Amino acid sequence: MKNKNIDTQEQLTSILSTTQAEYMEIRLEESETTRVQYRGREIEDIVSSTAVGGNVRALVKGGWGFVSFNDIDRLKEWATLAVNQAKQTGKEASSFSFLPPVKDRVNLEKVKKDPANISLSEKKELMDQYNEVIWSIPGIQTSIVGYADGQKHVTFANSEGSFIEQSRKDVSLRVSAVARDGGEVQQAGLSIGSKGDFSKVENLHSQVKTTAKLAVDLLSAPKVKGGEYTVVLDPVLAGVFVHEAFGHLSESDFIYENPQLKEIMTLGRKFGGKHLNIADGAAIPGLRGSFTYDDEGTPSTKTYLIKDGILVGRLHSRETAAKMGEKPTGNARAVDYRFAPIVRMPNTIIEPGQASLEDLLKGIVEGVYVKNWYGGTTSMEMFTFSAGEAYMIRNGKIAEPIRPVVLTGNVFTTLENIDAIANDLDMNQGGGCGKGGQFPLPVSNGSPHIRIQHCLVGGR
Amino acid sequence: MIDEILSRASKVSDSAEVFQVNAAETPVSFETNRLKQITTRQSKGVSLRLIRNGKLGFATASGEVKPQDLVKRAAEAAEFGAKAHFELPASYSHREMQIFDPEVEKLSQDKMIGMGQGLIDSVCAHNSELKCDARVVKAVVDVNIANSRGSAANYKKSIFHIEVEGTLIRGTDMLFVGDGDTSCNPVTDYRQIAGAVIEQLELAKENVSMPTKILPVIFTPHGVVSALLSPLVTAFNGRVVFQGASPLGHRKGEKVFQDNISLWDDATVPFKPSSRPWDDEGIPSQRNSLIEKGVVSNFLYDLQTGGMAKAKSTGNASRAMGGMPAPMASALIISAGETSLEDMLNGMEEGLLIENLMGAEQGNVMGWDFSGNVLLGYRVEKGKVVGRVKNAIVAGNIYELLRDGVILSKDSRWVYGHLSTPYIYVARLSVAGKG
């Protein structure tokens, strides 16, 4: 994919080298997306989309001007507008980490199966099979099978002289099974994503079947009584937990201009026990959130947020890093050309400990075992996350299934309450993160099984 | 260009429709009490839907459009597409609707900056420790529809939006307050918004704990949005109903809710941001009753879903994110009642007033169960708010909640132009608190 209408590099360089802004960047993006969705027994839609667009961002005296557009041939005009808007905004000295220029081209990673080489009818055929699997389970009321793949080519250039081209692919599958009995409706879901490898969404028939059975089983499951419980989280839900409960708080755009928050997030503050280690980064290879350069042209890194229970790092854009006197971490991301980059997580991980799942369950007289996810959200201090599956724990054993639950807590006490971490790290690649109206951003998160004491569970 | 796409599409299909949106949006953003960024978003998108051998094909393009390529992709998709259960309209409506105010387009960026800063200043005057983010947005949207049966229509809409969110931090305790408004007219008087935020700050001065028990709860209009809106929107969606996944699908004509509850969808209210002369398939907007005095009266349909369900389109097709049309609520209105908020509170021996429930839309929405953290809510004792509740989660079922014991306030308000609702009192909700 290459837009032939503009001699990109030359034109960008000419605009950027003459800008009146202290810093200016231009991103141009071309993308293609294919979506296949079943709802019920029938196919609902097959959609093919293309987009060509871009943006200009300019910094003047601490103020930003941002212009996004579809009319690429009016680029010069947009650049002038962005500078004027920045001038109108800026009133003080800018804080921005300037970086050495980078000239690079990042090609698509080699994958086992490229969705571009797979025909639409083959994709449809696979979704057909998954849908059939769901409908083979008695008690199913309806199903949703949604598949999407996309490819994106981004050209980034800035007034420091960087010129970076990056291509990326994304594949995602979301399967929902809905069961009904009279007025009772229950659903169960499965989300899989990959950085462009179609083979990751193949051969999932038995997992789809388990999901459909779960939806039916939930109809007869009782609701838990609301209150505080000892909970054990499976790796998938623990991944969502670390993303919501701690990851978002580590995004420095929330902290950097607020003195009270800076104090709360002072490096060296104890957040958890010695066994707690949390890292995040796009430089961890092979994951859905991985990339080489972020959307400000900063090379990706892996950043420890918590080491041995102590706060040791956080996620930065070039502006937040400069304001806080720290190094950029390559975490400025934009969901697409319509948005300015903001601080985001790519891949967030609780590192494995020594224990087994059995060790975690041991000694729990009455607790809740939660698996899988519907979603999660955070206010920074408070977070909620909802399980896709839940079971009572009785006398150290996983016992009867219960209706899926929503768990909530306060990040400053809950991390302290993680008292055991297992050794079975697993990654959840099916998530899409939303922040500041930018959704869904491909992310991954992962963890081993973890145990949390005194966790608040909503229920009857 | 629309004509070229249609003429090419006609050669490979039975019928075809082009939908085109051009938009210009200018958000002015404030961060930590200061102007931070001025944005301009120019966007152009076109989508083609065609019916070929009775099957639907769909393709979209943002930015550069190559008509030949768009038609080819839509025709390919139609090979595997869903069976079409409708015909494209033979003619589109040309009625006028009050959704465009030239004053929005004329608003200068300086004026918008002044409004945002003024709103922040009036809130911070009440509490100087408060850190505010704010947004003032103007937008103009130009919508075109045309089909191969020779019909075409167009409308233009202006949108103005203003909001403020304040954060107050004491130790690790964080308080989030905020309000805003959206309209097709400029909202020049922001005193009401500032007043609402100041009231939240006043009520939240003290933190109190909450016991674990079943209690009566009042949802404020914002609280209704955070807890009830997405389950209601899902249950009345004709597509969910047709698939048999709505908890109300089999209960049309039955009395399911208390008889003081009426709910309707209305995209014809003048100058509301969801209003439009016709929906995203060109079907005229109308007022659709969903609950009439407690009785389930209808569901919301687009052409395809209506065709499958043997029902008529209710003018609720929406193309979120440039996708295929799908039924969606436009602006929901919940009937007001006869009780004042004071009387509602006075009748409460012990209870909870909920302003914002976090995470409630992420549970089993189809099953009408909801559960969320009380992000902003107040404990009520003997008719008086005694403080802000922290560390509490509530859980319930919408159907059980709205079946009996519901009181609606006589005052209602629009929340961001998408829902108009009174305060809603429910008799019994499970609350779990810490400490």
XYZ file of N, CA, C and O in Angstrom, chain B residues 37-180:
576
model
N -4.875 21.959 24.139
C -4.816 21.600 22.720
C -6.047 22.082 21.973
O -7.160 22.002 22.478
N -5.817 22.574 20.771
C -6.942 22.866 19.873
C -6.833 21.885 18.710
O -5.768 21.740 18.107
N -7.926 21.234 18.438
C -7.935 20.184 17.420
C -8.901 20.549 16.304
O -9.938 21.170 16.560
N -8.561 20.162 15.084
C -9.530 20.206 13.990
C -9.580 18.824 13.378
O -8.530 18.229 13.126
N -10.779 18.291 13.210
C -10.914 16.998 12.546
C -11.750 17.178 11.294
O -12.912 17.540 11.366
N -11.123 16.925 10.166
C -11.849 16.966 8.907
C -12.051 15.517 8.498
O -11.099 14.728 8.500
N -13.278 15.116 8.204
C -13.448 13.723 7.780
C -14.462 13.599 6.658
O -15.404 14.382 6.530
N -14.211 12.603 5.841
C -15.015 12.331 4.644
C -15.135 10.835 4.541
O -14.119 10.147 4.465
N -16.343 10.341 4.550
C -16.497 8.891 4.432
C -17.672 8.571 3.527
O -18.681 9.282 3.518
N -17.523 7.502 2.773
C -18.623 7.091 1.898
C -18.807 5.580 2.030
O -17.834 4.841 2.181
N -20.065 5.140 2.057
C -20.275 3.699 2.060
C -21.300 3.324 1.002
O -22.214 4.083 0.702
N -21.063 2.170 0.455
C -21.925 1.646 -0.611
C -22.559 0.362 -0.121
O -21.879 -0.543 0.357
N -23.882 0.289 -0.221
C -24.587 -0.948 0.103
C -25.332 -1.357 -1.153
O -26.032 -0.547 -1.756
N -25.161 -2.593 -1.552
C -25.897 -3.023 -2.738
C -26.556 -4.380 -2.518
O -26.183 -5.126 -1.607
N -27.574 -4.618 -3.322
C -28.265 -5.905 -3.283
C -28.018 -6.580 -4.622
O -28.332 -6.018 -5.684
N -27.385 -7.743 -4.547
C -27.008 -8.449 -5.771
C -27.489 -9.891 -5.640
O -27.134 -10.568 -4.666
N -28.286 -10.309 -6.579
C -28.928 -11.634 -6.502
C -29.598 -11.850 -5.145
O -29.504 -12.917 -4.540
N -30.209 -10.775 -4.647
C -30.943 -10.877 -3.382
C -30.070 -10.840 -2.143
O -30.562 -11.000 -1.029
N -28.758 -10.661 -2.341
C -27.871 -10.655 -1.167
C -27.194 -9.294 -0.984
O -26.900 -8.592 -1.945
N -26.892 -8.982 0.289
C -26.322 -7.679 0.629
C -24.802 -7.657 0.523
O -24.122 -8.556 0.998
N -24.298 -6.605 -0.104
C -22.852 -6.375 -0.121
C -22.580 -4.981 0.402
O -23.392 -4.072 0.224
N -21.437 -4.807 1.034
C -21.173 -3.539 1.703
C -19.689 -3.213 1.648
O -18.849 -4.086 1.854
N -19.360 -1.971 1.369
C -17.965 -1.532 1.396
C -17.913 -0.061 1.769
O -18.839 0.698 1.453
N -16.849 0.336 2.442
C -16.712 1.742 2.821
C -15.324 2.262 2.452
O -14.375 1.486 2.305
N -15.226 3.565 2.329
C -13.923 4.195 2.105
C -13.895 5.534 2.831
O -14.834 6.322 2.734
N -12.827 5.764 3.577
C -12.608 7.079 4.185
C -11.472 7.720 3.421
O -10.484 7.076 3.129
N -11.614 9.017 3.153
C -10.564 9.672 2.384
C -10.740 9.363 0.917
O -11.853 9.348 0.401
N -9.638 9.093 0.279
C -9.649 8.874 -1.168
C -10.585 7.714 -1.552
O -10.498 6.626 -0.999
N -11.484 7.980 -2.485
C -12.437 6.956 -2.911
C -12.212 6.653 -4.384
O -12.227 7.551 -5.226
N -12.011 5.372 -4.660
C -11.959 4.964 -6.058
C -13.269 4.227 -6.333
O -13.440 3.093 -5.897
N -14.203 4.892 -7.044
C -15.537 4.310 -7.228
C -15.496 2.866 -7.738
O -16.228 2.002 -7.246
N -14.619 2.607 -8.691
C -14.540 1.278 -9.288
C -14.176 0.221 -8.242
O -14.755 -0.860 -8.179
N -13.203 0.580 -7.393
C -12.728 -0.319 -6.350
C -13.810 -0.548 -5.292
O -14.042 -1.671 -4.837
N -14.505 0.538 -4.917
C -15.566 0.442 -3.918
C -16.667 -0.509 -4.398
O -17.124 -1.387 -3.661
N -17.052 -0.354 -5.657
C -18.106 -1.193 -6.229
C -17.645 -2.652 -6.292
O -18.389 -3.578 -5.956
N -16.395 -2.859 -6.664
C -15.854 -4.220 -6.774
C -15.868 -4.917 -5.405
O -16.288 -6.067 -5.273
N -15.430 -4.177 -4.376
C -15.379 -4.781 -3.039
C -16.775 -5.089 -2.510
O -17.006 -6.121 -1.884
N -17.730 -4.187 -2.749
C -19.107 -4.426 -2.284
C -19.715 -5.624 -3.018
O -20.416 -6.446 -2.413
N -19.432 -5.724 -4.313
C -19.985 -6.838 -5.103
C -19.399 -8.173 -4.641
O -20.102 -9.177 -4.554
N -18.100 -8.162 -4.320
C -17.457 -9.384 -3.792
C -18.091 -9.809 -2.478
O -18.367 -10.986 -2.248
N -18.317 -8.822 -1.597
C -18.907 -9.127 -0.294
C -20.318 -9.705 -0.463
O -20.740 -10.575 0.298
N -21.035 -9.216 -1.502
C -22.414 -9.674 -1.715
C -22.475 -11.158 -2.073
O -23.491 -11.817 -1.849
N -21.377 -11.672 -2.606
C -21.340 -13.097 -2.961
C -21.614 -13.970 -1.735
O -22.230 -15.016 -1.812
N -21.109 -13.503 -0.560
C -21.272 -14.275 0.682
C -22.240 -13.591 1.638
O -22.404 -14.008 2.772
N -22.835 -12.489 1.209
C -23.579 -11.624 2.123
C -24.891 -12.209 2.611
O -25.347 -13.263 2.164
N -25.499 -11.469 3.552
C -26.782 -11.877 4.111
C -27.873 -11.658 3.069
O -27.777 -10.779 2.216
N -28.919 -12.470 3.149
C -30.074 -12.294 2.275
C -30.744 -10.956 2.627
O -30.917 -10.651 3.804
N -31.068 -10.170 1.610
C -31.719 -8.878 1.867
C -33.200 -9.099 2.148
O -33.884 -9.770 1.386
N -33.684 -8.529 3.259
C -35.091 -8.689 3.629
C -35.863 -7.385 3.458
O -36.814 -7.121 4.175
N -35.407 -6.546 2.542
C -36.068 -5.256 2.347
C -35.762 -4.744 0.951
O -34.883 -5.273 0.259
N -36.496 -3.699 0.563
C -36.187 -2.975 -0.666
C -35.752 -1.571 -0.296
O -36.252 -1.003 0.678
N -34.850 -1.010 -1.060
C -34.456 0.378 -0.808
C -35.660 1.275 -1.066
O -36.465 0.996 -1.964
N -35.815 2.353 -0.287
C -36.984 3.224 -0.450
C -37.059 3.825 -1.863
O -36.040 4.203 -2.435
N -38.295 3.918 -2.385
C -38.495 4.502 -3.715
C -38.323 6.020 -3.657
O -37.960 6.653 -4.638
N -38.578 6.602 -2.474
C -38.345 8.040 -2.340
C -37.988 8.361 -0.895
O -38.413 7.684 0.035
N -37.164 9.384 -0.721
C -36.765 9.816 0.618
C -37.591 11.021 1.035
O -38.057 11.795 0.204
N -37.717 11.162 2.350
C -38.458 12.299 2.900
C -37.608 13.571 2.817
O -36.389 13.524 2.922
N -38.264 14.702 2.596
C -37.524 15.967 2.529
C -37.995 16.940 3.586
O -37.879 18.137 3.446
N -38.546 16.400 4.692
C -39.064 17.333 5.689
C -37.917 18.028 6.421
O -36.797 17.544 6.506
N -38.245 19.172 6.946
C -37.267 19.991 7.668
C -37.247 19.573 9.133
O -38.267 19.177 9.685
N -36.086 19.687 9.733
C -36.020 19.486 11.173
C -35.049 20.494 11.762
O -34.049 20.825 11.134
N -35.360 20.975 12.955
C -34.521 21.996 13.572
C -33.319 21.350 14.245
O -33.356 20.997 15.424
N -32.241 21.194 13.475
C -31.028 20.602 14.021
C -29.785 21.363 13.580
O -28.670 20.927 13.834
N -29.993 22.468 12.898
C -28.831 23.248 12.465
C -28.956 24.674 12.957
O -29.966 25.332 12.750
N -27.933 25.128 13.651
C -27.883 26.506 14.113
C -26.577 27.114 13.590
O -25.493 26.694 13.994
N -26.683 28.107 12.689
C -25.460 28.668 12.104
C -24.531 29.292 13.149
O -23.343 29.464 12.890
N -25.082 29.592 14.339
C -24.257 30.188 15.405
C -23.140 29.240 15.849
O -22.097 29.690 16.315
N -23.375 27.938 15.733
C -22.343 26.968 16.134
C -21.130 27.097 15.220
O -19.990 27.206 15.671
N -21.412 27.099 13.928
C -20.327 27.197 12.943
C -19.554 28.511 13.118
O -18.338 28.559 12.949
N -20.278 29.580 13.488
C -19.669 30.900 13.588
C -18.836 31.099 14.847
O -18.081 32.052 14.936
N -19.042 30.214 15.856
C -18.314 30.383 17.123
C -16.811 30.441 16.884
O -16.242 29.544 16.259
N -16.164 31.467 17.387
C -14.712 31.560 17.190
C -14.013 30.688 18.230
O -14.570 30.378 19.288
N -12.785 30.300 17.908
C -12.010 29.504 18.862
C -11.761 30.314 20.130
O -11.758 29.762 21.226
N -11.574 31.623 19.996
C -11.378 32.467 21.177
C -12.584 32.402 22.106
O -12.451 32.307 23.317
N -13.754 32.443 21.511
C -14.983 32.384 22.312
C -15.056 31.031 23.034
O -15.401 30.959 24.206
N -14.711 29.954 22.306
C -14.757 28.620 22.909
C -13.742 28.511 24.053
O -14.023 27.909 25.090
N -12.570 29.083 23.850
C -11.550 29.070 24.906
C -12.082 29.808 26.133
O -11.967 29.334 27.264
N -12.736 30.952 25.880
C -13.312 31.732 26.974
C -14.363 30.951 27.747
O -14.423 30.993 28.976
N -15.192 30.195 27.032
C -16.240 29.404 27.696
C -15.629 28.319 28.572
O -16.035 28.119 29.716
N -14.657 27.593 28.013
C -14.026 26.497 28.765
C -13.323 27.027 30.009
O -13.491 26.490 31.109
N -12.579 28.110 29.831
C -11.850 28.673 30.972
C -12.832 29.233 32.000
O -12.651 29.050 33.200
N -13.904 29.852 31.506
C -14.915 30.395 32.411
C -15.563 29.300 33.247
O -15.778 29.460 34.458
N -15.876 28.180 32.603
C -16.488 27.064 33.322
C -15.522 26.526 34.382
O -15.906 26.302 35.535
N -14.268 26.344 33.996
C -13.266 25.842 34.953
C -13.124 26.826 36.119
O -13.147 26.439 37.284
N -13.014 28.112 35.787
C -12.823 29.118 36.836
C -13.992 29.142 37.819
O -13.788 29.242 39.019
N -15.216 29.021 37.291
C -16.342 29.104 38.234
C -16.404 27.869 39.140
O -16.841 27.971 40.276
N -15.960 26.708 38.649
C -15.951 25.520 39.502
C -14.792 25.618 40.512
O -14.959 25.335 41.698
N -13.629 26.046 40.028
C -12.450 26.119 40.911
C -12.591 27.225 41.957
O -11.957 27.175 43.007
N -13.434 28.246 41.667
C -13.660 29.305 42.648
C -14.262 28.706 43.910
O -14.068 29.213 45.011
N -14.986 27.610 43.739
C -15.598 26.953 44.890
C -14.585 26.130 45.685
O -14.695 25.972 46.883
N -13.608 25.554 44.985
C -12.585 24.742 45.643
C -11.280 24.863 44.852
O -11.159 24.310 43.763
N -10.333 25.585 45.421
C -9.124 25.911 44.658
C -8.193 24.706 44.489
O -7.282 24.751 43.674
N -8.421 23.623 45.251
C -7.567 22.436 45.086
C -8.000 21.571 43.911
O -7.304 20.634 43.526
N -9.181 21.869 43.361
C -9.723 21.046 42.279
C -8.897 21.208 41.007
O -8.492 22.318 40.657
N -8.616 20.078 40.341
C -7.921 20.131 39.048
C -8.933 19.723 37.974
O -9.496 18.629 38.032
N -9.133 20.614 37.000
C -10.188 20.357 36.013
C -9.654 20.117 34.605
O -8.765 20.824 34.139
N -10.237 19.145 33.934
C -10.113 18.996 32.492
C -11.443 19.464 31.902
O -12.483 19.265 32.519
N -11.391 20.086 30.743
C -12.641 20.515 30.116
C -12.527 20.399 28.609
O -11.413 20.358 28.058
N -13.686 20.311 27.975
C -13.729 20.255 26.516
C -14.880 21.107 26.007
O -15.989 21.040 26.535
N -14.596 21.914 25.007
C -15.648 22.655 24.319
C -15.511 22.260 22.851
O -14.434 22.378 22.271
N -16.595 21.749 22.276
C -16.506 21.190 20.924
C -17.585 21.785 20.038
O -18.735 21.910 20.456
N -17.211 22.167 18.826
C -18.235 22.494 17.831
C -18.037 21.573 16.638
O -16.897 21.192 16.314
N -19.145 21.202 16.015
C -19.040 20.318 14.862
C -20.178 20.587 13.896
O -21.269 20.994 14.310
N -19.895 20.383 12.628
C -20.943 20.450 11.611
C -20.845 19.183 10.764
O -19.765 18.804 10.322
N -21.991 18.519 10.626
C -22.032 17.255 9.909
C -22.958 17.405 8.710
O -24.051 17.948 8.831
N -22.503 16.919 7.593
C -23.283 17.000 6.366
C -23.553 15.571 5.890
O -22.616 14.818 5.633
N -24.834 15.181 5.831
C -25.186 13.792 5.547
C -25.948 13.708 4.227
O -26.904 14.455 4.004
N -25.517 12.805 3.371
C -26.155 12.607 2.060
C -26.529 11.151 1.876
O -25.754 10.263 2.223
N -27.687 10.918 1.297
C -28.053 9.555 0.939
C -28.647 9.583 -0.471
O -29.309 10.552 -0.851
N -28.369 8.557 -1.243
C -28.931 8.471 -2.599
C -29.004 7.010 -2.984
O -28.194 6.203 -2.518
N -29.984 6.658 -3.814
C -30.023 5.264 -4.248
C -30.315 5.139 -5.737
O -30.654 6.123 -6.411
N -30.169 3.923 -6.224
C -30.277 3.680 -7.661
C -31.727 3.733 -8.140
O -31.996 3.655 -9.330
N -32.679 3.895 -7.202
C -34.069 4.061 -7.636
C -34.356 5.536 -7.925
O -35.505 5.920 -8.136
N -33.306 6.364 -7.861
C -33.449 7.751 -8.278
C -33.763 8.716 -7.158
O -34.085 9.876 -7.400
N -33.681 8.255 -5.939
C -34.013 9.129 -4.825
C -32.755 9.626 -4.119
O -31.764 8.893 -4.034
N -32.793 10.860 -3.611
C -31.645 11.415 -2.893
C -32.133 12.394 -1.844
O -33.206 12.992 -1.991
N -31.386 12.553 -0.750
C -31.737 13.514 0.298
C -30.470 13.942 1.025
O -29.431 13.292 0.914
N -30.604 15.041 1.758
C -29.444 15.619 2.427
C -29.894 16.375 3.664
O -30.984 16.939 3.683
N -29.104 16.335 4.731
C -29.331 17.278 5.829
C -28.001 17.697 6.438
O -26.975 17.037 6.243
N -28.074 18.804 7.179
C -26.899 19.365 7.815
C -27.234 19.535 9.290
O -28.339 19.987 9.623
N -26.292 19.188 10.137
C -26.553 19.283 11.576
C -25.384 19.963 12.262
O -24.226 19.731 11.916
N -25.692 20.826 13.233
C -24.628 21.422 14.041
C -24.664 20.783 15.424
O -25.737 20.410 15.915
N -23.493 20.617 16.026
C -23.429 20.048 17.377
C -22.488 20.891 18.219
O -21.397 21.256 17.779
N -22.938 21.189 19.417
C -22.086 21.893 20.372
C -22.050 21.082 21.656
O -23.059 20.534 22.097
N -20.858 20.972 22.231
C -20.704 20.164 23.431
C -19.784 20.878 24.399
O -18.753 21.415 23.998
N -20.148 20.899 25.662
C -19.262 21.474 26.682
C -19.299 20.578 27.912
O -20.358 20.085 28.297
N -18.130 20.286 28.484
C -18.105 19.439 29.681
C -16.903 19.791 30.536
O -15.898 20.310 30.043
N -17.035 19.499 31.815
C -15.915 19.698 32.734
C -15.825 18.472 33.637
O -16.840 17.880 34.007
N -14.603 18.040 33.908
C -14.406 16.962 34.876
C -13.357 17.409 35.876
O -12.247 17.805 35.503
N -13.725 17.395 37.152
C -12.804 17.834 38.200
C -12.298 16.657 39.012
O -13.032 15.694 39.247
N -11.051 16.730 39.418
C -10.462 15.693 40.267
C -9.958 16.358 41.539
O -9.247 17.361 41.475
N -10.337 15.786 42.664
C -9.885 16.315 43.946
C -9.172 15.186 44.673
O -9.750 14.116 44.874
N -7.910 15.426 45.039
C -7.133 14.350 45.643
C -6.717 14.732 47.052
O -6.153 15.803 47.273
N -7.051 13.838 47.974
C -6.629 14.022 49.370
C -5.998 12.710 49.804
O -6.688 11.706 49.913
N -4.676 12.713 50.014
C -3.971 11.448 50.265
C -4.114 10.582 49.036
O -3.872 11.046 47.925
N -4.560 9.324 49.197
C -4.819 8.493 48.019
C -6.306 8.500 47.673
O -6.758 7.745 46.819
N -7.069 9.346 48.354
C -8.509 9.415 48.095
C -8.766 10.322 46.899
O -8.330 11.463 46.871
N -9.445 9.789 45.881
C -9.715 10.582 44.690
C -11.213 10.782 44.518
O -11.983 9.837 44.594
N -11.580 12.029 44.276
C -12.981 12.346 44.027
C -13.098 12.879 42.601
O -12.337 13.757 42.194
N -14.020 12.306 41.836
C -14.242 12.764 40.464
C -15.632 13.357 40.367
O -16.614 12.704 40.712
N -15.709 14.600 39.904
C -17.002 15.256 39.728
C -17.063 15.775 38.294
O -16.020 15.922 37.642
N -18.249 16.034 37.818
C -18.310 16.570 36.459
C -19.712 16.636 35.912
O -20.633 15.991 36.417
N -19.881 17.447 34.882
C -21.160 17.543 34.187
C -20.913 18.234 32.845
O -19.792 18.691 32.581
N -21.940 18.277 32.035
C -21.797 18.916 30.741
C -23.113 18.931 29.998
O -24.146 18.534 30.537
